Coordinates of C-alpha atoms in Angstrom, one line a residue:
M5 CA 37.0 20.8 23.2
S6 CA 34.2 22.1 25.5
K7 CA 30.6 21.6 24.7
Q8 CA 30.1 25.4 24.4
T9 CA 33.2 25.8 22.1
Y10 CA 31.9 22.9 19.9
R11 CA 28.5 24.6 19.5
V12 CA 30.1 28.0 18.7
C13 CA 32.2 26.3 16.0
F14 CA 29.1 24.9 14.4
C15 CA 27.2 28.1 14.7
F16 CA 29.7 30.0 12.7
R17 CA 30.7 27.1 10.4
R18 CA 29.4 27.5 6.8
R19 CA 27.7 24.6 5.1
F20 CA 30.7 22.9 3.4
R21 CA 31.0 21.1 0.2
V22 CA 33.2 18.0 -0.2
A23 CA 36.6 19.5 -1.1
V24 CA 38.7 18.3 -4.0
S25 CA 41.5 17.7 -1.5
E26 CA 39.3 14.9 0.0
A27 CA 38.9 13.1 -3.3
P28 CA 40.5 9.6 -3.1
E29 CA 43.8 9.3 -4.8
E30 CA 42.5 6.7 -7.3
I31 CA 39.8 9.1 -8.5
K32 CA 42.5 11.8 -9.0
Q33 CA 44.5 9.3 -11.1
V34 CA 41.4 8.4 -13.2
F35 CA 40.8 12.0 -13.8
E36 CA 44.4 12.6 -15.0
H37 CA 44.2 9.5 -17.3
Y38 CA 41.2 11.0 -19.2
S39 CA 42.2 14.7 -19.1
E40 CA 44.8 17.0 -20.5
H41 CA 46.2 20.0 -18.7
G42 CA 43.8 19.7 -15.8
M43 CA 40.7 19.6 -18.0
M44 CA 38.6 16.6 -19.0
S45 CA 37.1 17.4 -22.4
I46 CA 33.8 16.2 -23.8
D47 CA 35.7 13.5 -25.7
G48 CA 37.7 12.6 -22.6
L49 CA 34.6 12.2 -20.6
H50 CA 33.0 10.2 -23.3
R51 CA 36.0 7.8 -23.2
F52 CA 35.7 7.6 -19.4
L53 CA 32.0 6.6 -19.6
V54 CA 32.6 3.9 -22.2
E55 CA 35.9 2.5 -21.0
F56 CA 35.9 2.9 -17.2
Q57 CA 32.2 3.1 -16.4
K58 CA 31.3 0.4 -18.9
E59 CA 28.5 2.4 -20.4
N60 CA 28.9 1.0 -23.8
K61 CA 26.0 2.9 -25.3
A62 CA 27.0 6.3 -24.0
T63 CA 27.3 9.0 -26.6
R64 CA 29.2 12.2 -26.9
E65 CA 25.8 13.9 -26.3
D66 CA 25.5 12.1 -23.0
A67 CA 28.9 13.5 -22.0
Q68 CA 27.8 17.0 -22.9
K69 CA 24.7 16.6 -20.7
I70 CA 26.9 15.7 -17.8
V71 CA 29.0 18.7 -18.3
D72 CA 25.9 20.9 -18.6
S73 CA 24.5 19.5 -15.4
V74 CA 27.6 20.4 -13.4
K75 CA 26.8 24.1 -13.1
H76 CA 29.4 26.9 -12.7
F77 CA 32.0 25.0 -14.6
H78 CA 33.5 25.2 -18.1
R79 CA 31.0 24.1 -20.7
K80 CA 33.7 22.4 -22.8
G81 CA 34.8 20.0 -20.1
L82 CA 35.3 19.3 -16.4
N83 CA 38.2 20.2 -14.1
L84 CA 38.8 17.9 -11.1
E85 CA 36.3 19.7 -8.9
G86 CA 33.6 19.4 -11.6
F87 CA 34.5 15.8 -12.2
F88 CA 34.2 15.0 -8.5
K89 CA 30.9 16.9 -8.3
Y90 CA 29.6 14.8 -11.2
L91 CA 30.7 11.5 -9.6
F92 CA 28.9 12.4 -6.3
G93 CA 25.8 13.7 -8.1
D94 CA 22.3 12.3 -8.7
I95 CA 23.2 12.0 -12.4
N96 CA 25.5 9.1 -11.5
P97 CA 23.2 6.5 -9.7
P98 CA 24.3 3.0 -8.9
L99 CA 21.4 1.3 -10.7
A100 CA 20.8 1.3 -14.4
S101 CA 17.7 3.3 -15.5
L102 CA 16.1 0.5 -17.5
G103 CA 12.5 0.9 -16.7
V104 CA 10.3 -2.2 -17.2
H105 CA 12.6 -4.5 -19.2
H106 CA 11.8 -8.0 -18.2
D107 CA 9.6 -10.2 -20.4
M108 CA 6.1 -9.6 -19.0
N109 CA 4.3 -12.1 -21.2
A110 CA 4.9 -15.2 -19.2
P111 CA 2.3 -16.7 -16.7
L112 CA 2.1 -15.0 -13.3
S113 CA 3.8 -18.1 -11.7
H114 CA 7.0 -17.0 -13.5
Y115 CA 7.4 -13.9 -11.5
F116 CA 8.4 -12.7 -8.0
I117 CA 5.6 -10.4 -6.9
H118 CA 5.9 -7.6 -4.3
T119 CA 3.6 -8.9 -1.6
G120 CA 2.3 -7.5 1.6
H121 CA 1.1 -9.3 4.8
N122 CA -1.8 -8.0 6.9
S123 CA -1.6 -4.9 4.7
Y124 CA -4.1 -2.9 6.8
L125 CA -2.2 -2.8 10.0
T126 CA -0.5 0.5 11.1
G127 CA 1.8 -1.1 13.6
N128 CA 2.1 -4.3 15.7
Q129 CA -0.1 -7.4 15.1
L130 CA -1.9 -7.3 18.4
S131 CA -3.1 -3.8 19.2
S132 CA -2.4 -1.3 16.4
D133 CA -5.1 0.4 14.4
C134 CA -6.4 -1.0 11.1
S135 CA -6.6 1.5 8.4
D136 CA -6.5 2.0 4.6
V137 CA -3.4 4.3 5.1
P138 CA -0.8 1.6 5.1
I139 CA -2.5 0.0 2.1
I140 CA -2.1 3.3 0.2
H141 CA 1.5 3.6 1.3
A142 CA 2.2 0.1 0.1
L143 CA 0.6 0.6 -3.3
K144 CA 2.5 3.8 -3.8
R145 CA 5.7 1.9 -3.1
G146 CA 4.8 -0.7 -5.8
V147 CA 3.4 -3.5 -3.7
R148 CA 1.2 -5.6 -5.9
V149 CA -0.4 -8.1 -3.4
I150 CA -2.6 -6.7 -0.6
E151 CA -3.9 -8.9 2.1
L152 CA -7.2 -8.2 3.9
D153 CA -8.6 -10.2 6.8
I154 CA -12.4 -9.8 6.5
W155 CA -14.8 -10.3 9.5
P156 CA -18.4 -9.5 10.3
N157 CA -18.7 -6.1 12.1
S158 CA -20.0 -5.8 15.6
T159 CA -23.6 -5.8 14.5
K160 CA -23.1 -8.7 12.0
D161 CA -24.6 -6.8 9.2
N162 CA -21.5 -5.5 7.4
V163 CA -17.9 -6.4 6.8
D164 CA -14.8 -5.1 8.6
V165 CA -11.1 -5.6 8.1
L166 CA -9.1 -6.4 11.2
H167 CA -6.7 -8.9 12.6
G168 CA -9.1 -11.3 14.2
R169 CA -9.1 -12.2 17.9
T170 CA -6.7 -9.4 18.8
L171 CA -7.1 -5.8 20.1
T172 CA -6.7 -4.2 16.6
T173 CA -9.3 -1.6 15.8
P174 CA -11.3 -2.4 12.6
V175 CA -11.6 -0.5 9.4
E176 CA -14.6 -0.9 7.0
L177 CA -13.9 -3.2 4.0
I178 CA -15.5 -0.8 1.6
K179 CA -13.0 2.0 2.6
C180 CA -10.1 -0.4 1.9
L181 CA -11.5 -1.4 -1.4
K182 CA -12.0 2.2 -2.5
S183 CA -8.5 3.1 -1.6
I184 CA -7.1 0.1 -3.5
K185 CA -9.0 1.3 -6.6
D186 CA -7.8 4.8 -6.2
Y187 CA -4.1 3.9 -5.7
A188 CA -3.7 0.5 -7.3
F189 CA -1.9 1.8 -10.4
V190 CA -0.2 4.9 -9.2
A191 CA 3.3 3.3 -9.0
S192 CA 2.8 0.4 -11.5
E193 CA 0.3 -0.5 -14.2
Y194 CA 0.7 -4.2 -13.6
P195 CA -2.1 -6.2 -11.8
V196 CA -2.9 -5.9 -8.1
V197 CA -3.9 -9.1 -6.3
I198 CA -6.1 -8.9 -3.2
T199 CA -5.8 -12.0 -1.0
L200 CA -8.8 -12.3 1.3
E201 CA -8.6 -14.2 4.6
D202 CA -12.3 -14.8 4.9
H203 CA -14.3 -15.4 8.1
L204 CA -17.7 -14.5 6.8
T205 CA -21.2 -16.0 6.7
L206 CA -22.8 -16.7 3.4
D207 CA -24.9 -13.6 3.4
L208 CA -21.9 -11.4 4.1
Q209 CA -19.9 -13.2 1.4
A210 CA -22.7 -12.1 -1.0
K211 CA -22.4 -8.6 0.3
V212 CA -18.6 -8.7 -0.3
A213 CA -19.2 -9.9 -3.9
E214 CA -21.5 -6.9 -4.4
M215 CA -19.0 -4.4 -2.9
V216 CA -16.1 -5.8 -5.0
T217 CA -18.1 -5.8 -8.2
Q218 CA -19.5 -2.3 -7.7
T219 CA -16.1 -0.8 -6.6
F220 CA -13.9 -2.3 -9.3
G221 CA -16.3 -2.7 -12.1
D222 CA -14.6 -3.5 -15.4
I223 CA -11.1 -3.5 -14.0
L224 CA -12.0 -6.6 -11.9
F225 CA -10.6 -9.8 -13.5
S226 CA -13.2 -12.5 -13.0
P227 CA -12.8 -15.7 -15.0
G228 CA -15.7 -17.5 -13.4
S229 CA -16.0 -20.2 -10.7
E230 CA -13.6 -22.7 -12.2
C231 CA -9.9 -22.9 -11.5
L232 CA -7.6 -21.6 -14.2
K233 CA -5.7 -24.1 -16.3
E234 CA -2.8 -21.7 -16.5
F235 CA -2.2 -18.2 -15.1
L236 CA -2.3 -15.3 -17.4
S237 CA 0.6 -12.9 -17.8
P238 CA 1.2 -9.6 -16.1
E239 CA 1.1 -7.9 -19.5
S240 CA -2.3 -9.2 -20.3
L241 CA -3.6 -8.2 -16.8
K242 CA -2.4 -4.7 -16.8
G243 CA -4.7 -2.4 -14.9
R244 CA -6.7 -5.3 -13.5
I245 CA -7.7 -6.3 -9.9
I246 CA -7.4 -10.0 -9.1
I247 CA -9.1 -11.7 -6.1
S248 CA -7.5 -14.7 -4.4
T249 CA -9.0 -16.6 -1.5
K250 CA -10.3 -20.0 -0.3
P251 CA -13.4 -21.4 1.5
P252 CA -14.2 -19.9 4.9
K253 CA -14.4 -23.2 6.8
E254 CA -10.7 -23.7 6.6
Y255 CA -10.0 -20.1 7.7
L256 CA -11.9 -20.7 11.0
E257 CA -9.9 -23.8 11.7
A258 CA -6.6 -22.0 10.8
K259 CA -7.4 -19.2 13.2
E260 CA -7.6 -21.7 16.1
V261 CA -4.3 -23.1 15.1
K262 CA -2.8 -19.6 14.9
E263 CA -4.1 -18.7 18.4
N264 CA -2.4 -21.8 19.8
E265 CA 0.9 -20.9 18.2
N266 CA 0.7 -17.3 19.4
N267 CA -0.1 -18.2 23.0
S268 CA 2.7 -20.7 23.2
E269 CA 5.4 -18.6 21.6
R270 CA 4.5 -15.0 22.1
A271 CA 6.7 -14.8 25.2
K272 CA 9.7 -15.9 23.1
A273 CA 9.3 -13.0 20.6
S274 CA 11.8 -10.1 21.1
D275 CA 11.9 -6.6 19.8
E276 CA 14.2 -5.7 17.0
E277 CA 17.3 -3.7 17.7
A278 CA 17.3 0.0 16.8
W279 CA 17.8 -0.7 13.1
G280 CA 16.5 -4.3 13.0
K281 CA 17.9 -7.7 13.8
E282 CA 20.5 -9.1 11.5
V283 CA 19.0 -11.1 8.7
P284 CA 19.1 -14.8 9.9
D285 CA 20.9 -17.5 8.0
L286 CA 18.8 -19.7 5.7
L287 CA 18.0 -23.4 6.1
K288 CA 18.8 -23.6 9.8
D289 CA 16.5 -26.0 11.7
D290 CA 14.1 -24.3 14.2
D291 CA 12.6 -26.3 17.0
K292 CA 9.7 -23.8 17.4
N293 CA 6.2 -24.8 16.6
D294 CA 5.8 -24.5 12.8
L295 CA 2.0 -24.1 12.7
G296 CA 1.1 -21.0 10.8
E297 CA -1.7 -18.6 10.3
E298 CA -3.2 -20.4 7.3
D299 CA -3.3 -24.1 7.5
E300 CA -5.2 -24.3 4.2
E301 CA -7.1 -27.3 3.2
D302 CA -9.7 -27.4 0.5
P303 CA -13.0 -29.2 1.1
D304 CA -13.7 -32.3 -0.9
E305 CA -14.7 -31.1 -4.3
D306 CA -17.4 -33.7 -4.7
G307 CA -18.9 -33.6 -1.2
D308 CA -19.1 -30.1 0.1
K309 CA -21.9 -29.5 2.6
P310 CA -24.3 -26.7 1.6
Q311 CA -23.5 -24.7 4.7
H312 CA -19.8 -24.5 3.7
A313 CA -20.4 -23.7 0.0
L314 CA -19.4 -20.2 -1.2
A315 CA -22.1 -17.9 -2.5
A316 CA -22.2 -18.2 -6.3
E317 CA -21.5 -14.5 -6.8
Y318 CA -18.6 -14.6 -4.4
K319 CA -17.1 -17.8 -5.9
R320 CA -17.1 -16.2 -9.4
L321 CA -14.8 -13.4 -8.1
I322 CA -12.0 -15.8 -7.3
A323 CA -9.4 -15.8 -10.0
I324 CA -6.6 -17.4 -8.1
H325 CA -7.9 -20.3 -6.0
A326 CA -6.1 -20.8 -2.7
G327 CA -6.0 -24.1 -1.0
K328 CA -4.1 -27.1 0.4
P329 CA -5.0 -30.6 -0.6
K330 CA -5.7 -33.1 2.1
G331 CA -2.7 -35.2 2.9
G332 CA 0.9 -34.6 3.6
L333 CA 3.6 -32.4 2.0
E334 CA 3.8 -34.6 -1.0
E335 CA 0.1 -34.0 -1.8
C336 CA 0.5 -30.3 -1.3
L337 CA 3.3 -30.1 -3.8
K338 CA 1.7 -32.2 -6.5
V339 CA 1.5 -30.4 -9.8
D340 CA -1.9 -30.7 -11.5
P341 CA -1.6 -30.4 -15.3
D342 CA -5.3 -29.3 -15.6
K343 CA -5.4 -26.5 -13.1
V344 CA -3.2 -24.0 -11.2
R345 CA -3.6 -22.8 -7.6
R346 CA -2.0 -20.8 -4.7
L347 CA -0.5 -22.6 -1.8
S348 CA 0.5 -20.8 1.5
M349 CA 3.2 -21.8 4.0
S350 CA 4.6 -20.1 7.0
E351 CA 8.2 -19.2 7.0
Q352 CA 8.9 -22.1 9.4
Q353 CA 6.9 -24.5 7.3
L354 CA 8.9 -23.6 4.3
E355 CA 12.2 -23.8 6.1
K356 CA 11.4 -27.4 7.2
A357 CA 9.9 -28.5 3.9
A358 CA 13.0 -27.1 2.1
V359 CA 15.3 -29.5 3.9
T360 CA 13.7 -32.6 2.4
H361 CA 11.6 -31.3 -0.5
G362 CA 13.6 -28.3 -1.9
K363 CA 13.5 -29.4 -5.6
E364 CA 9.8 -30.4 -5.3
I365 CA 9.0 -26.9 -4.1
V366 CA 10.9 -25.3 -7.0
R367 CA 9.0 -27.6 -9.4
F368 CA 5.7 -26.7 -7.8
T369 CA 6.4 -23.0 -8.2
Q370 CA 7.1 -23.3 -11.9
R371 CA 3.4 -23.7 -12.6
N372 CA 1.6 -22.8 -9.3
I373 CA 1.9 -19.9 -6.9
L374 CA 3.5 -20.2 -3.4
R375 CA 2.9 -17.6 -0.8
V376 CA 5.1 -17.4 2.3
Y377 CA 4.0 -15.5 5.3
P378 CA 5.6 -14.5 8.7
R379 CA 5.1 -16.8 11.6
G380 CA 2.4 -15.8 14.0
T381 CA 4.7 -14.9 16.9
R382 CA 6.1 -11.9 15.0
V383 CA 3.7 -9.7 17.0
D384 CA 6.1 -6.7 16.5
S385 CA 5.5 -6.9 12.7
S386 CA 9.1 -8.0 12.1
N387 CA 10.0 -10.1 9.1
Y388 CA 12.1 -13.0 8.0
N389 CA 14.8 -13.6 5.4
P390 CA 13.0 -13.4 2.1
L391 CA 15.7 -15.4 0.3
I392 CA 14.3 -18.6 1.7
G393 CA 11.2 -18.0 -0.5
W394 CA 12.9 -16.6 -3.6
M395 CA 15.5 -19.3 -3.8
H396 CA 12.7 -21.9 -3.9
G397 CA 10.7 -19.9 -6.5
A398 CA 8.1 -18.6 -4.2
Q399 CA 6.3 -15.8 -6.0
M400 CA 4.5 -14.2 -3.0
V401 CA 7.0 -13.6 -0.2
A402 CA 4.6 -11.8 2.1
F403 CA 6.0 -9.0 4.4
N404 CA 4.8 -6.7 7.1
M405 CA 5.5 -3.5 5.2
Q406 CA 5.3 -1.5 8.5
G407 CA 7.9 -3.8 10.2
Y408 CA 11.1 -1.8 9.5
G409 CA 14.3 -3.7 9.7
R410 CA 17.0 -5.4 7.7
S411 CA 14.7 -8.0 6.2
L412 CA 12.4 -5.3 4.8
W413 CA 15.4 -3.5 3.4
L414 CA 16.1 -6.6 1.3
M415 CA 12.6 -6.6 0.0
H416 CA 12.9 -2.9 -0.9
G417 CA 16.1 -3.6 -2.7
M418 CA 14.9 -6.6 -4.6
F419 CA 11.9 -4.7 -6.1
K420 CA 14.0 -1.7 -7.2
A421 CA 14.7 -3.9 -10.2
N422 CA 12.6 -3.9 -13.4
G423 CA 11.5 -0.3 -13.1
G424 CA 10.0 -0.9 -9.6
C425 CA 6.9 -2.3 -11.2
G426 CA 6.4 -5.0 -8.5
Y427 CA 7.0 -7.9 -10.8
L428 CA 10.4 -9.6 -11.4
K429 CA 10.8 -12.4 -14.0
K430 CA 12.3 -15.3 -12.1
P431 CA 15.8 -16.5 -13.3
D432 CA 15.7 -19.1 -15.9
F433 CA 17.2 -21.7 -13.6
L434 CA 14.1 -21.6 -11.4
L435 CA 11.9 -22.2 -14.5
N436 CA 13.9 -25.1 -16.0
T437 CA 11.5 -28.1 -15.9
K438 CA 14.2 -30.6 -17.1
A439 CA 17.0 -29.8 -14.7
V440 CA 15.1 -28.6 -11.6
F441 CA 17.2 -26.2 -9.4
D442 CA 18.4 -27.7 -6.1
P443 CA 18.9 -24.9 -3.6
T444 CA 21.0 -27.1 -1.3
V445 CA 23.7 -27.7 -3.9
K446 CA 26.7 -25.3 -4.0
L447 CA 27.3 -24.1 -7.6
P448 CA 30.5 -22.9 -9.2
V449 CA 31.2 -19.2 -8.8
K450 CA 29.6 -17.3 -11.7
K451 CA 30.7 -13.7 -11.0
I452 CA 33.1 -11.9 -8.8
L453 CA 32.0 -8.5 -7.6
K454 CA 34.8 -6.2 -6.4
V455 CA 33.5 -3.3 -4.3
T456 CA 35.6 -0.3 -3.3
M457 CA 34.2 1.9 -0.5
Y458 CA 35.8 5.3 -1.1
M459 CA 34.0 7.7 1.2
G460 CA 30.7 9.2 2.3
E461 CA 29.2 12.6 2.9
G462 CA 26.0 14.4 3.7
W463 CA 25.4 13.6 7.3
Y464 CA 26.3 17.1 8.3
Y465 CA 23.2 18.4 6.4
D466 CA 20.7 15.6 7.2
F467 CA 21.4 15.1 10.9
H468 CA 21.6 17.5 13.8
H469 CA 25.2 18.3 14.6
T470 CA 24.9 16.6 18.0
H471 CA 22.9 13.6 16.8
F472 CA 25.8 11.2 16.9
D473 CA 28.1 12.7 19.6
A474 CA 27.4 15.7 21.8
Y475 CA 30.9 16.9 21.9
S476 CA 32.7 15.7 18.7
P477 CA 32.2 14.7 15.1
P478 CA 31.0 11.2 14.5
D479 CA 33.1 8.0 14.2
F480 CA 31.7 6.2 11.1
Y481 CA 32.2 2.7 9.8
A482 CA 30.5 0.9 7.0
R483 CA 29.2 -2.6 6.6
V484 CA 29.2 -4.1 3.1
G485 CA 28.0 -7.5 2.0
I486 CA 25.8 -9.8 0.0
A487 CA 22.3 -11.2 0.7
G488 CA 21.6 -14.2 -1.5
V489 CA 21.7 -18.0 -1.4
P490 CA 23.5 -19.3 1.7
F491 CA 26.8 -19.8 -0.1
D492 CA 26.9 -16.2 -1.3
S493 CA 25.7 -14.4 1.9
V494 CA 28.3 -12.5 3.8
M495 CA 28.9 -9.2 5.6
K496 CA 32.2 -7.3 5.9
K497 CA 33.2 -4.2 7.7
T498 CA 35.4 -1.2 7.2
K499 CA 37.7 0.4 9.8
T500 CA 36.1 3.0 12.0
L501 CA 37.2 6.6 11.3
E502 CA 37.2 8.9 14.3
D503 CA 35.9 12.5 14.4
N504 CA 35.0 13.0 10.8
W505 CA 31.8 14.1 9.1
V506 CA 33.3 13.0 5.7
P507 CA 34.8 9.6 6.3
C508 CA 37.2 8.4 3.6
W509 CA 37.6 4.6 4.1
N510 CA 39.2 3.7 0.7
E511 CA 38.7 0.0 1.4
E512 CA 38.2 -2.8 -1.1
F513 CA 36.0 -5.9 -0.8
E514 CA 35.6 -9.0 -3.0
F515 CA 32.5 -11.2 -3.2
H516 CA 32.3 -14.5 -5.1
L517 CA 28.7 -15.1 -6.3
T518 CA 27.4 -18.5 -7.3
V519 CA 23.8 -17.2 -7.9
P520 CA 24.2 -13.5 -8.8
E521 CA 20.6 -13.5 -10.2
L522 CA 19.3 -13.6 -6.6
A523 CA 22.0 -11.5 -4.9
L524 CA 21.6 -8.1 -3.3
L525 CA 24.3 -5.8 -2.3
R526 CA 23.9 -4.6 1.3
V527 CA 25.4 -1.4 2.5
E528 CA 25.0 0.1 6.0
V529 CA 26.7 3.0 7.8
H530 CA 26.9 3.2 11.6
E531 CA 28.5 5.5 14.1
Y532 CA 30.6 3.7 16.7
D533 CA 29.6 4.5 20.3
M534 CA 32.0 3.2 23.0
S535 CA 29.5 3.3 25.9
E536 CA 26.1 2.7 24.2
K537 CA 24.6 1.0 21.1
D538 CA 26.1 2.2 17.8
D539 CA 24.0 4.8 16.1
F540 CA 22.4 4.2 12.7
G541 CA 23.7 6.3 9.8
G542 CA 21.9 5.0 6.7
Q543 CA 21.4 1.9 4.6
T544 CA 20.6 0.7 1.1
C545 CA 20.1 -2.7 -0.7
L546 CA 20.8 -2.9 -4.5
P547 CA 19.9 -5.7 -6.9
I548 CA 23.2 -7.1 -8.3
S549 CA 21.3 -7.8 -11.6
E550 CA 21.0 -4.0 -12.3
L551 CA 24.1 -2.7 -10.5
R552 CA 26.2 -0.5 -12.8
S553 CA 30.0 -0.9 -13.1
G554 CA 32.2 2.0 -12.4
I555 CA 32.4 4.8 -9.8
R556 CA 28.9 5.6 -8.5
A557 CA 27.1 7.8 -6.0
V558 CA 25.1 5.6 -3.7
P559 CA 22.2 7.4 -1.8
L560 CA 21.5 6.0 1.6
N561 CA 18.0 5.6 3.2
S562 CA 16.6 5.8 6.7
R563 CA 15.4 2.8 8.6
K564 CA 12.0 3.2 7.0
G565 CA 13.5 3.1 3.6
E566 CA 13.1 6.8 2.9
K567 CA 15.9 8.4 0.9
Y568 CA 18.0 11.0 2.8
S569 CA 18.3 14.4 1.1
S570 CA 22.1 14.5 1.2
V571 CA 23.7 11.4 2.6
K572 CA 25.6 9.5 -0.1
L573 CA 28.5 7.1 -0.5
L574 CA 31.1 7.1 -3.3
M575 CA 31.7 3.5 -4.4
R576 CA 33.2 1.6 -7.2
F577 CA 31.8 -1.7 -8.6
E578 CA 33.7 -4.1 -10.8
F579 CA 32.4 -7.4 -12.2
I580 CA 35.0 -10.0 -13.0
D581 CA 34.6 -13.4 -14.6
P582 CA 36.1 -16.1 -12.4

């Protein structure tokens, strides 16, 4: 077909709907099972919802609502076309609409918290602008931990936010604070933590204390200058702003360490592929320098020099004390029965510590907060595999929210759970103080997930008709897999279907899950290109914990995590006990 003929065909082609003839044979058989004389009645649809879709609480009224939502069809039931339209519709999502349903009354240390890294950066870590805009975007998405690096401004009389010793352009701290106040609770009513990386003089610390106090007023949670004996719960801290930081002396030392790391490794950093590097395997040794951005160390509590003491007003703001005790890893991971604290590790530090101290890290996170952050050489604002933190109980797995790629898709997927409120109750096995979870031990299979990839549609509407191929329809294939503990993680692939805007794969995959509580279903669609890099066609990550059984319409997202208007997959999910 010539290029001109191809364009003419599309110019006169009407916007098509998925035809019933393209419905997979299994779906036609399901329809026949629950229908009579080509019509699925309200009662038949109700039986389908309960028996096949495993919606045990579905009522006859729910079935009637579905029929009413499928317009232009018989109100007393669905024919095959109406049934197919319902299955592909927004009324049939893959995740349960449960809202906030986790127990929110446990200490903060019992939750995974949606956490940002260098939240003010608009792009890369070296030369992008600093702004309150990415902070606003993060808060709207449900991020609950915002990181701000605070430095004296050029005239040393005020405070800026910027990535120090780089070419990033600053933004005033007060602007960031006001934006946090305005947008903190738009997406979630649960507390927002501001982690401050502080490089200020005493007088500017006092100025920050005044800014924070005046900006947030009564919503600021300020328990005083002493460390908490136990963290409060997300429920008790609803609508509150929490400050977490450590003494400035250690920040200055840490920045020197970070500069050394950046200079030695920056040349080794590489750009992500068009849709992001594949998420790396966990617990693989890395011979790169593991020094990170925050080599935290608290001053001696009994012998602080006056020039390193925090201003009293500033110290009273700190609700979550950050710091690393002097000594080795064993000292860092000691659990103090009389106080709780936040400890930070780079991704590499955690990977290496996990090899020899995995259970100790889990035990530490049962009472204290562990923050994990990207290594300093990720100058392109890329991210790491978040499962390394979650499987060890780390509450704050800090991500560059502007660093689009597969790792960030996992973060987006994880925090779709629990109503998207930004707090997820950790699985019970991570909180068991008697039998501490060992991430290195392979457990028995707990669940088997069977996934059927039926078909996809919507690219014709959301993409230009020559986006994938200039002269022919696209050649789509799908990747389906699990992100989880190392023993569960796997990716599989469908066949490639040539020249088809509505690919019908009809392929089945089976996944054996040892830790389904931490597992995410990964789905990607790509368009095969013989001569160049394959084109991106959409992605999604779904928490297994809230995945609904049955045949579901799965919307796909762009690389940035934004939902496409029309692109969806039709998939079936079945959970089987081993």
